[in-house]
Structures are given as C-alpha cells and as structure tokens.
Amino acid sequence: MSIVKIKDLTFKTFIPEAEIQQRVKAVAEKINRDLDGKNPLLLAVLNGSFIFAADLIRHITIPCEISFVKLASYQGTTSTGEIKEVIGLNEDLAGRTVVIVEDIIDTGLTMKRMIESLGTRNPASIHICSLLVKPDKLQVPLNIEYVAMEIPNDFIVGYGLDYDQQGRQLRDIYTVIDP
Ligand code: 5GP
C-alpha cells in the first residue's frame, strides 16, 4: 500500500492500476458488443474523465467518435441553487447514439442534468458510462449501463480525479484516510 499527501489530506492506495485497466477493458468490450453498427459518439466530460476516456477508447474496436465537453456551474434560481450547463459541444447530436463518459457518479445530479440538456438535441439514444459509481449516494434514478467499479462513499483521487486540482496524474486510485 502506498500513501500520498495532497494539501491537507492523506490518501492510501485503493484500486491499483492493473485492476483499473482490467475493469476499463471489460466496459469497452460491453460497448463493443452492445453498440456495434451504431457509430457511437463518446462525449467525455472534462476534466476528470480524460484518462478514463483515453484508455476506454483504445479498447473500443467498433467504429466510434469522441468529443469533449465541460460543465459550467453558475448560481441560479433552481431548488438546488446551482445550474450546470454543458459547454463546448460542437457536434450535431440528431440521430446519434451518444455515450456520456464520466469519471464518477455521486448523487447523480450532474448526470441527470447532462441527460436533460443533451436530450433536447434529438439524439437517437443516450447511454451512461462512468468509471466509478457511489451507489449509496445516488439521489436520482439513472440507468447506468456501463460502469467500471462501484465504490463506497469515501472521497477518492487519482486516474484523472483531483483533490483541489491536484493528484490527477496518480496511476492508481487512492482513498482518503481519516485525519
Ligand atoms: P454528482 O452530481 O453525481 O453528485 O457529482 C459528480 C461529480 O462530483 C463528479 O464528476 C466529480 O467531479 C465530483 N466527485 C464526486 N465524488 C468524488 C470523489 O470521491 N472524488 C473526486 N475527486 N471527485 C468527486
């Protein structure tokens, strides 16, 4: 087990690189089986999913395309007080099979918002692919078809995920140790 310190928090190895790679390959193989002939458009949500998306697409053997979007948060007047807007999307989604590629689904509110936003652009279908899911924290029903790993509620970093913008380059996934 290795320990890393990022700013005020200490983390320990949680999912080693080799296991991540195995799980990512298995997700890609399921996409290969399910979406053959559909030329899916992977929409990877920056920043957290950049490493996952890069590894995932290299195991996808069917014709596919990839593009990257960001979510801009701003304060609004909804009940949650926060509205997230999808930015940077230049592709025409009409009639496309879209696979949203996320790093982690926690409450699921971000993903719900993405689906609502992309749904207005008339895609043929929208599928969810997430590296990690915290099932105990989910607040909204989501059909998560492609998930590499389910994890407990602890805060994690590495493999693209950050703590205050640090730690994204860690090859393994780390979980926080109680101070
Ligand atoms: P949700 O809307 O599902 O609650 O939040 C999803 C977003 O929260 C993720 O895209 C990610 O940015 C952030 N997030 C949730 N849990 C974690 C975690 O354990 N570690 C990191 N680094 N980010 C997380």
PDB file of C-alpha atoms and ligand atoms in Angstrom:
ATOM      1  CA  MET A   1       0.000   0.000   0.000  1.00  0.00           C
ATOM      2  CA  SER A   2       1.300   3.449  -0.743  1.00  0.00           C
ATOM      3  CA  ILE A   3       0.419   6.715   0.952  1.00  0.00           C
ATOM      4  CA  VAL A   4       0.265  10.142  -0.671  1.00  0.00           C
ATOM      5  CA  LYS A   5      -0.324  13.511   0.913  1.00  0.00           C
ATOM      6  CA  ILE A   6      -2.161  16.172  -1.100  1.00  0.00           C
ATOM      7  CA  LYS A   7      -2.506  19.535   0.586  1.00  0.00           C
ATOM      8  CA  ASP A   8      -4.184  18.882   3.968  1.00  0.00           C
ATOM      9  CA  LEU A   9      -5.355  15.315   3.217  1.00  0.00           C
ATOM     10  CA  THR A  10      -3.666  11.907   3.269  1.00  0.00           C
ATOM     11  CA  PHE A  11      -4.701   9.142   0.877  1.00  0.00           C
ATOM     12  CA  LYS A  12      -3.901   5.436   0.580  1.00  0.00           C
ATOM     13  CA  THR A  13      -3.990   3.104  -2.436  1.00  0.00           C
ATOM     14  CA  PHE A  14      -7.499   1.833  -3.046  1.00  0.00           C
ATOM     15  CA  ILE A  15      -7.714   0.421  -6.604  1.00  0.00           C
ATOM     16  CA  PRO A  16      -4.388  -0.497  -8.207  1.00  0.00           C
ATOM     17  CA  GLU A  17      -3.632   0.409 -11.812  1.00  0.00           C
ATOM     18  CA  ALA A  18      -3.791  -3.196 -13.067  1.00  0.00           C
ATOM     19  CA  GLU A  19      -7.311  -3.660 -11.707  1.00  0.00           C
ATOM     20  CA  ILE A  20      -8.466  -0.349 -13.175  1.00  0.00           C
ATOM     21  CA  GLN A  21      -7.130  -1.404 -16.574  1.00  0.00           C
ATOM     22  CA  GLN A  22      -8.929  -4.764 -16.405  1.00  0.00           C
ATOM     23  CA  ARG A  23     -12.239  -3.132 -15.497  1.00  0.00           C
ATOM     24  CA  VAL A  24     -11.935  -0.428 -18.158  1.00  0.00           C
ATOM     25  CA  LYS A  25     -11.262  -3.094 -20.802  1.00  0.00           C
ATOM     26  CA  ALA A  26     -14.364  -5.032 -19.705  1.00  0.00           C
ATOM     27  CA  VAL A  27     -16.517  -1.889 -20.063  1.00  0.00           C
ATOM     28  CA  ALA A  28     -15.117  -1.265 -23.561  1.00  0.00           C
ATOM     29  CA  GLU A  29     -15.885  -4.851 -24.544  1.00  0.00           C
ATOM     30  CA  LYS A  30     -19.503  -4.422 -23.460  1.00  0.00           C
ATOM     31  CA  ILE A  31     -19.739  -1.240 -25.541  1.00  0.00           C
ATOM     32  CA  ASN A  32     -18.249  -3.167 -28.498  1.00  0.00           C
ATOM     33  CA  ARG A  33     -20.969  -5.807 -28.164  1.00  0.00           C
ATOM     34  CA  ASP A  34     -23.925  -3.501 -27.459  1.00  0.00           C
ATOM     35  CA  LEU A  35     -23.265  -0.629 -29.852  1.00  0.00           C
ATOM     36  CA  ASP A  36     -21.790  -2.389 -32.882  1.00  0.00           C
ATOM     37  CA  GLY A  37     -23.037  -0.738 -36.092  1.00  0.00           C
ATOM     38  CA  LYS A  38     -24.206   2.416 -34.286  1.00  0.00           C
ATOM     39  CA  ASN A  39     -21.029   4.520 -34.665  1.00  0.00           C
ATOM     40  CA  PRO A  40     -21.416   5.815 -31.087  1.00  0.00           C
ATOM     41  CA  LEU A  41     -20.280   9.311 -30.177  1.00  0.00           C
ATOM     42  CA  LEU A  42     -18.446   9.242 -26.850  1.00  0.00           C
ATOM     43  CA  LEU A  43     -18.910  12.535 -25.031  1.00  0.00           C
ATOM     44  CA  ALA A  44     -16.267  12.709 -22.333  1.00  0.00           C
ATOM     45  CA  VAL A  45     -16.860  15.193 -19.536  1.00  0.00           C
ATOM     46  CA  LEU A  46     -13.716  17.185 -18.702  1.00  0.00           C
ATOM     47  CA  ASN A  47     -11.621  17.416 -16.643  1.00  0.00           C
ATOM     48  CA  GLY A  48     -11.991  14.266 -14.574  1.00  0.00           C
ATOM     49  CA  SER A  49     -12.660  11.748 -17.336  1.00  0.00           C
ATOM     50  CA  PHE A  50      -9.698  12.491 -19.596  1.00  0.00           C
ATOM     51  CA  ILE A  51      -7.559   9.498 -18.592  1.00  0.00           C
ATOM     52  CA  PHE A  52     -10.510   7.081 -18.421  1.00  0.00           C
ATOM     53  CA  ALA A  53     -11.707   8.219 -21.858  1.00  0.00           C
ATOM     54  CA  ALA A  54      -8.233   7.763 -23.360  1.00  0.00           C
ATOM     55  CA  ASP A  55      -7.901   4.214 -22.008  1.00  0.00           C
ATOM     56  CA  LEU A  56     -11.515   3.295 -22.809  1.00  0.00           C
ATOM     57  CA  ILE A  57     -11.433   4.336 -26.474  1.00  0.00           C
ATOM     58  CA  ARG A  58      -8.239   2.368 -27.082  1.00  0.00           C
ATOM     59  CA  HIS A  59     -10.136  -0.808 -26.166  1.00  0.00           C
ATOM     60  CA  ILE A  60     -13.109   0.067 -28.385  1.00  0.00           C
ATOM     61  CA  THR A  61     -12.798  -1.866 -31.617  1.00  0.00           C
ATOM     62  CA  ILE A  62     -16.030  -0.768 -33.355  1.00  0.00           C
ATOM     63  CA  PRO A  63     -16.183   2.483 -35.358  1.00  0.00           C
ATOM     64  CA  CYS A  64     -16.797   5.347 -32.910  1.00  0.00           C
ATOM     65  CA  GLU A  65     -16.101   9.033 -32.411  1.00  0.00           C
ATOM     66  CA  ILE A  66     -15.114  11.056 -29.364  1.00  0.00           C
ATOM     67  CA  SER A  67     -15.618  14.638 -28.310  1.00  0.00           C
ATOM     68  CA  PHE A  68     -15.112  16.520 -25.052  1.00  0.00           C
ATOM     69  CA  VAL A  69     -17.439  18.775 -23.100  1.00  0.00           C
ATOM     70  CA  LYS A  70     -17.232  20.734 -19.900  1.00  0.00           C
ATOM     71  CA  LEU A  71     -19.827  21.608 -17.328  1.00  0.00           C
ATOM     72  CA  ALA A  72     -20.002  25.218 -16.274  1.00  0.00           C
ATOM     73  CA  SER A  73     -21.590  25.812 -12.880  1.00  0.00           C
ATOM     74  CA  TYR A  74     -23.276  29.026 -12.034  1.00  0.00           C
ATOM     75  CA  GLN A  75     -25.666  30.093  -9.343  1.00  0.00           C
ATOM     76  CA  GLY A  76     -29.259  30.023 -10.461  1.00  0.00           C
ATOM     77  CA  THR A  77     -32.707  30.094  -9.039  1.00  0.00           C
ATOM     78  CA  THR A  78     -33.437  26.349  -9.006  1.00  0.00           C
ATOM     79  CA  SER A  79     -34.150  24.479  -5.803  1.00  0.00           C
ATOM     80  CA  THR A  80     -30.570  23.254  -5.602  1.00  0.00           C
ATOM     81  CA  GLY A  81     -29.276  26.779  -6.194  1.00  0.00           C
ATOM     82  CA  GLU A  82     -26.839  25.560  -8.830  1.00  0.00           C
ATOM     83  CA  ILE A  83     -27.348  25.124 -12.558  1.00  0.00           C
ATOM     84  CA  LYS A  84     -24.844  23.198 -14.642  1.00  0.00           C
ATOM     85  CA  GLU A  85     -24.616  23.980 -18.328  1.00  0.00           C
ATOM     86  CA  VAL A  86     -22.939  21.778 -20.941  1.00  0.00           C
ATOM     87  CA  ILE A  87     -20.384  23.830 -22.882  1.00  0.00           C
ATOM     88  CA  GLY A  88     -18.048  23.113 -25.779  1.00  0.00           C
ATOM     89  CA  LEU A  89     -20.352  20.790 -27.695  1.00  0.00           C
ATOM     90  CA  ASN A  90     -19.963  21.401 -31.434  1.00  0.00           C
ATOM     91  CA  GLU A  91     -21.332  18.113 -32.774  1.00  0.00           C
ATOM     92  CA  ASP A  92     -24.818  17.667 -34.169  1.00  0.00           C
ATOM     93  CA  LEU A  93     -26.386  15.004 -31.933  1.00  0.00           C
ATOM     94  CA  ALA A  94     -29.508  14.472 -34.042  1.00  0.00           C
ATOM     95  CA  GLY A  95     -29.977  10.749 -34.649  1.00  0.00           C
ATOM     96  CA  ARG A  96     -26.692   9.865 -32.901  1.00  0.00           C
ATOM     97  CA  THR A  97     -26.026   7.156 -30.344  1.00  0.00           C
ATOM     98  CA  VAL A  98     -24.395   9.145 -27.549  1.00  0.00           C
ATOM     99  CA  VAL A  99     -22.341   7.671 -24.699  1.00  0.00           C
ATOM    100  CA  ILE A 100     -21.634  10.129 -21.878  1.00  0.00           C
ATOM    101  CA  VAL A 101     -18.247   9.270 -20.357  1.00  0.00           C
ATOM    102  CA  GLU A 102     -17.897  10.464 -16.749  1.00  0.00           C
ATOM    103  CA  ASP A 103     -15.292   9.945 -14.052  1.00  0.00           C
ATOM    104  CA  ILE A 104     -17.619   9.395 -11.112  1.00  0.00           C
ATOM    105  CA  ILE A 105     -21.318   9.477 -10.282  1.00  0.00           C
ATOM    106  CA  ASP A 106     -22.025  10.525  -6.736  1.00  0.00           C
ATOM    107  CA  THR A 107     -25.510  11.992  -6.167  1.00  0.00           C
ATOM    108  CA  GLY A 108     -26.230  11.610  -9.899  1.00  0.00           C
ATOM    109  CA  LEU A 109     -27.472  15.187 -10.182  1.00  0.00           C
ATOM    110  CA  THR A 110     -24.736  16.180 -12.630  1.00  0.00           C
ATOM    111  CA  MET A 111     -25.540  13.221 -14.886  1.00  0.00           C
ATOM    112  CA  LYS A 112     -29.275  13.906 -14.716  1.00  0.00           C
ATOM    113  CA  ARG A 113     -28.636  17.485 -15.797  1.00  0.00           C
ATOM    114  CA  MET A 114     -26.398  16.311 -18.675  1.00  0.00           C
ATOM    115  CA  ILE A 115     -29.068  13.923 -19.934  1.00  0.00           C
ATOM    116  CA  GLU A 116     -31.739  16.621 -19.802  1.00  0.00           C
ATOM    117  CA  SER A 117     -29.509  19.045 -21.665  1.00  0.00           C
ATOM    118  CA  LEU A 118     -28.328  16.599 -24.350  1.00  0.00           C
ATOM    119  CA  GLY A 119     -31.847  15.189 -24.743  1.00  0.00           C
ATOM    120  CA  THR A 120     -33.022  18.475 -26.246  1.00  0.00           C
ATOM    121  CA  ARG A 121     -30.666  17.896 -29.210  1.00  0.00           C
ATOM    122  CA  ASN A 122     -32.627  14.880 -30.529  1.00  0.00           C
ATOM    123  CA  PRO A 123     -30.074  12.056 -30.197  1.00  0.00           C
ATOM    124  CA  ALA A 124     -31.240   8.526 -31.123  1.00  0.00           C
ATOM    125  CA  SER A 125     -30.214   7.349 -27.649  1.00  0.00           C
ATOM    126  CA  ILE A 126     -28.122   8.415 -24.668  1.00  0.00           C
ATOM    127  CA  HIS A 127     -26.095   5.893 -22.659  1.00  0.00           C
ATOM    128  CA  ILE A 128     -24.203   6.457 -19.411  1.00  0.00           C
ATOM    129  CA  CYS A 129     -20.637   5.241 -18.935  1.00  0.00           C
ATOM    130  CA  SER A 130     -18.900   6.030 -15.651  1.00  0.00           C
ATOM    131  CA  LEU A 131     -15.569   4.855 -14.302  1.00  0.00           C
ATOM    132  CA  LEU A 132     -16.900   4.903 -10.747  1.00  0.00           C
ATOM    133  CA  VAL A 133     -20.307   4.978  -9.070  1.00  0.00           C
ATOM    134  CA  LYS A 134     -21.106   5.508  -5.393  1.00  0.00           C
ATOM    135  CA  PRO A 135     -24.440   3.623  -5.311  1.00  0.00           C
ATOM    136  CA  ASP A 136     -25.279   4.590  -1.720  1.00  0.00           C
ATOM    137  CA  LYS A 137     -25.183   8.299  -2.589  1.00  0.00           C
ATOM    138  CA  LEU A 138     -27.399   8.202  -5.682  1.00  0.00           C
ATOM    139  CA  GLN A 139     -30.349  10.559  -5.260  1.00  0.00           C
ATOM    140  CA  VAL A 140     -31.954  10.179  -8.674  1.00  0.00           C
ATOM    141  CA  PRO A 141     -32.812   7.097 -10.719  1.00  0.00           C
ATOM    142  CA  LEU A 142     -30.274   6.618 -13.507  1.00  0.00           C
ATOM    143  CA  ASN A 143     -29.826   3.748 -15.938  1.00  0.00           C
ATOM    144  CA  ILE A 144     -26.048   3.375 -15.661  1.00  0.00           C
ATOM    145  CA  GLU A 145     -25.331   0.772 -18.331  1.00  0.00           C
ATOM    146  CA  TYR A 146     -21.545   0.974 -18.335  1.00  0.00           C
ATOM    147  CA  VAL A 147     -19.684   1.163 -15.036  1.00  0.00           C
ATOM    148  CA  ALA A 148     -16.160   0.018 -14.310  1.00  0.00           C
ATOM    149  CA  MET A 149     -16.384  -0.074 -10.495  1.00  0.00           C
ATOM    150  CA  GLU A 150     -18.807   0.606  -7.659  1.00  0.00           C
ATOM    151  CA  ILE A 151     -17.227   2.167  -4.571  1.00  0.00           C
ATOM    152  CA  PRO A 152     -18.225   3.271  -1.045  1.00  0.00           C
ATOM    153  CA  ASN A 153     -18.891   6.903  -0.158  1.00  0.00           C
ATOM    154  CA  ASP A 154     -15.312   7.915   0.618  1.00  0.00           C
ATOM    155  CA  PHE A 155     -13.525  10.670  -1.289  1.00  0.00           C
ATOM    156  CA  ILE A 156     -11.075   9.383  -3.892  1.00  0.00           C
ATOM    157  CA  VAL A 157      -8.354  10.817  -6.137  1.00  0.00           C
ATOM    158  CA  GLY A 158      -6.109   9.635  -8.966  1.00  0.00           C
ATOM    159  CA  TYR A 159      -6.545   8.325 -12.511  1.00  0.00           C
ATOM    160  CA  GLY A 160      -7.860  11.716 -13.610  1.00  0.00           C
ATOM    161  CA  LEU A 161      -9.763  12.612 -10.443  1.00  0.00           C
ATOM    162  CA  ASP A 162      -8.495  15.504  -8.369  1.00  0.00           C
ATOM    163  CA  TYR A 163      -8.415  16.957  -4.913  1.00  0.00           C
ATOM    164  CA  ASP A 164      -8.415  20.724  -5.401  1.00  0.00           C
ATOM    165  CA  GLN A 165      -6.910  20.202  -8.893  1.00  0.00           C
ATOM    166  CA  GLN A 166      -4.070  18.029  -7.538  1.00  0.00           C
ATOM    167  CA  GLY A 167      -3.477  14.294  -7.876  1.00  0.00           C
ATOM    168  CA  ARG A 168      -4.944  13.667 -11.327  1.00  0.00           C
ATOM    169  CA  GLN A 169      -1.702  12.061 -12.561  1.00  0.00           C
ATOM    170  CA  LEU A 170      -1.660   9.275  -9.951  1.00  0.00           C
ATOM    171  CA  ARG A 171      -1.800   5.937 -11.784  1.00  0.00           C
ATOM    172  CA  ASP A 172      -3.741   4.137  -9.029  1.00  0.00           C
ATOM    173  CA  ILE A 173      -6.956   5.312  -7.375  1.00  0.00           C
ATOM    174  CA  TYR A 174      -6.497   6.487  -3.769  1.00  0.00           C
ATOM    175  CA  THR A 175      -9.000   6.891  -0.948  1.00  0.00           C
ATOM    176  CA  VAL A 176      -8.834   9.443   1.821  1.00  0.00           C
ATOM    177  CA  ILE A 177      -7.627   8.371   5.253  1.00  0.00           C
ATOM    178  CA  ASP A 178      -9.465   9.918   8.183  1.00  0.00           C
ATOM    179  CA  PRO A 179      -7.273  12.606   9.674  1.00  0.00           C
TER     180      PRO A 179
HETATM  181  P1  5GP B   1     -22.764  14.260  -8.570  1.00  0.00           P
HETATM  182  O1  5GP B   1     -23.502  15.324  -9.324  1.00  0.00           O
HETATM  183  O2  5GP B   1     -23.003  12.864  -9.108  1.00  0.00           O
HETATM  184  O3  5GP B   1     -23.038  14.331  -7.095  1.00  0.00           O
HETATM  185  O4  5GP B   1     -21.240  14.640  -8.668  1.00  0.00           O
HETATM  186  C1  5GP B   1     -20.397  14.167  -9.646  1.00  0.00           C
HETATM  187  C2  5GP B   1     -19.115  14.970  -9.627  1.00  0.00           C
HETATM  188  O5  5GP B   1     -18.648  15.177  -8.282  1.00  0.00           O
HETATM  189  C3  5GP B   1     -18.003  14.223 -10.318  1.00  0.00           C
HETATM  190  O6  5GP B   1     -17.969  14.487 -11.715  1.00  0.00           O
HETATM  191  C4  5GP B   1     -16.770  14.713  -9.594  1.00  0.00           C
HETATM  192  O7  5GP B   1     -16.329  15.911 -10.180  1.00  0.00           O
HETATM  193  C5  5GP B   1     -17.251  15.025  -8.193  1.00  0.00           C
HETATM  194  N1  5GP B   1     -16.962  13.928  -7.225  1.00  0.00           N
HETATM  195  C6  5GP B   1     -17.875  13.165  -6.569  1.00  0.00           C
HETATM  196  N2  5GP B   1     -17.274  12.293  -5.747  1.00  0.00           N
HETATM  197  C7  5GP B   1     -15.935  12.495  -5.895  1.00  0.00           C
HETATM  198  C8  5GP B   1     -14.762  11.872  -5.306  1.00  0.00           C
HETATM  199  O8  5GP B   1     -14.799  10.955  -4.481  1.00  0.00           O
HETATM  200  N3  5GP B   1     -13.545  12.353  -5.715  1.00  0.00           N
HETATM  201  C9  5GP B   1     -13.415  13.359  -6.638  1.00  0.00           C
HETATM  202  N4  5GP B   1     -12.176  13.733  -6.956  1.00  0.00           N
HETATM  203  N5  5GP B   1     -14.495  13.964  -7.202  1.00  0.00           N
HETATM  204  C10 5GP B   1     -15.742  13.535  -6.841  1.00  0.00           C
END
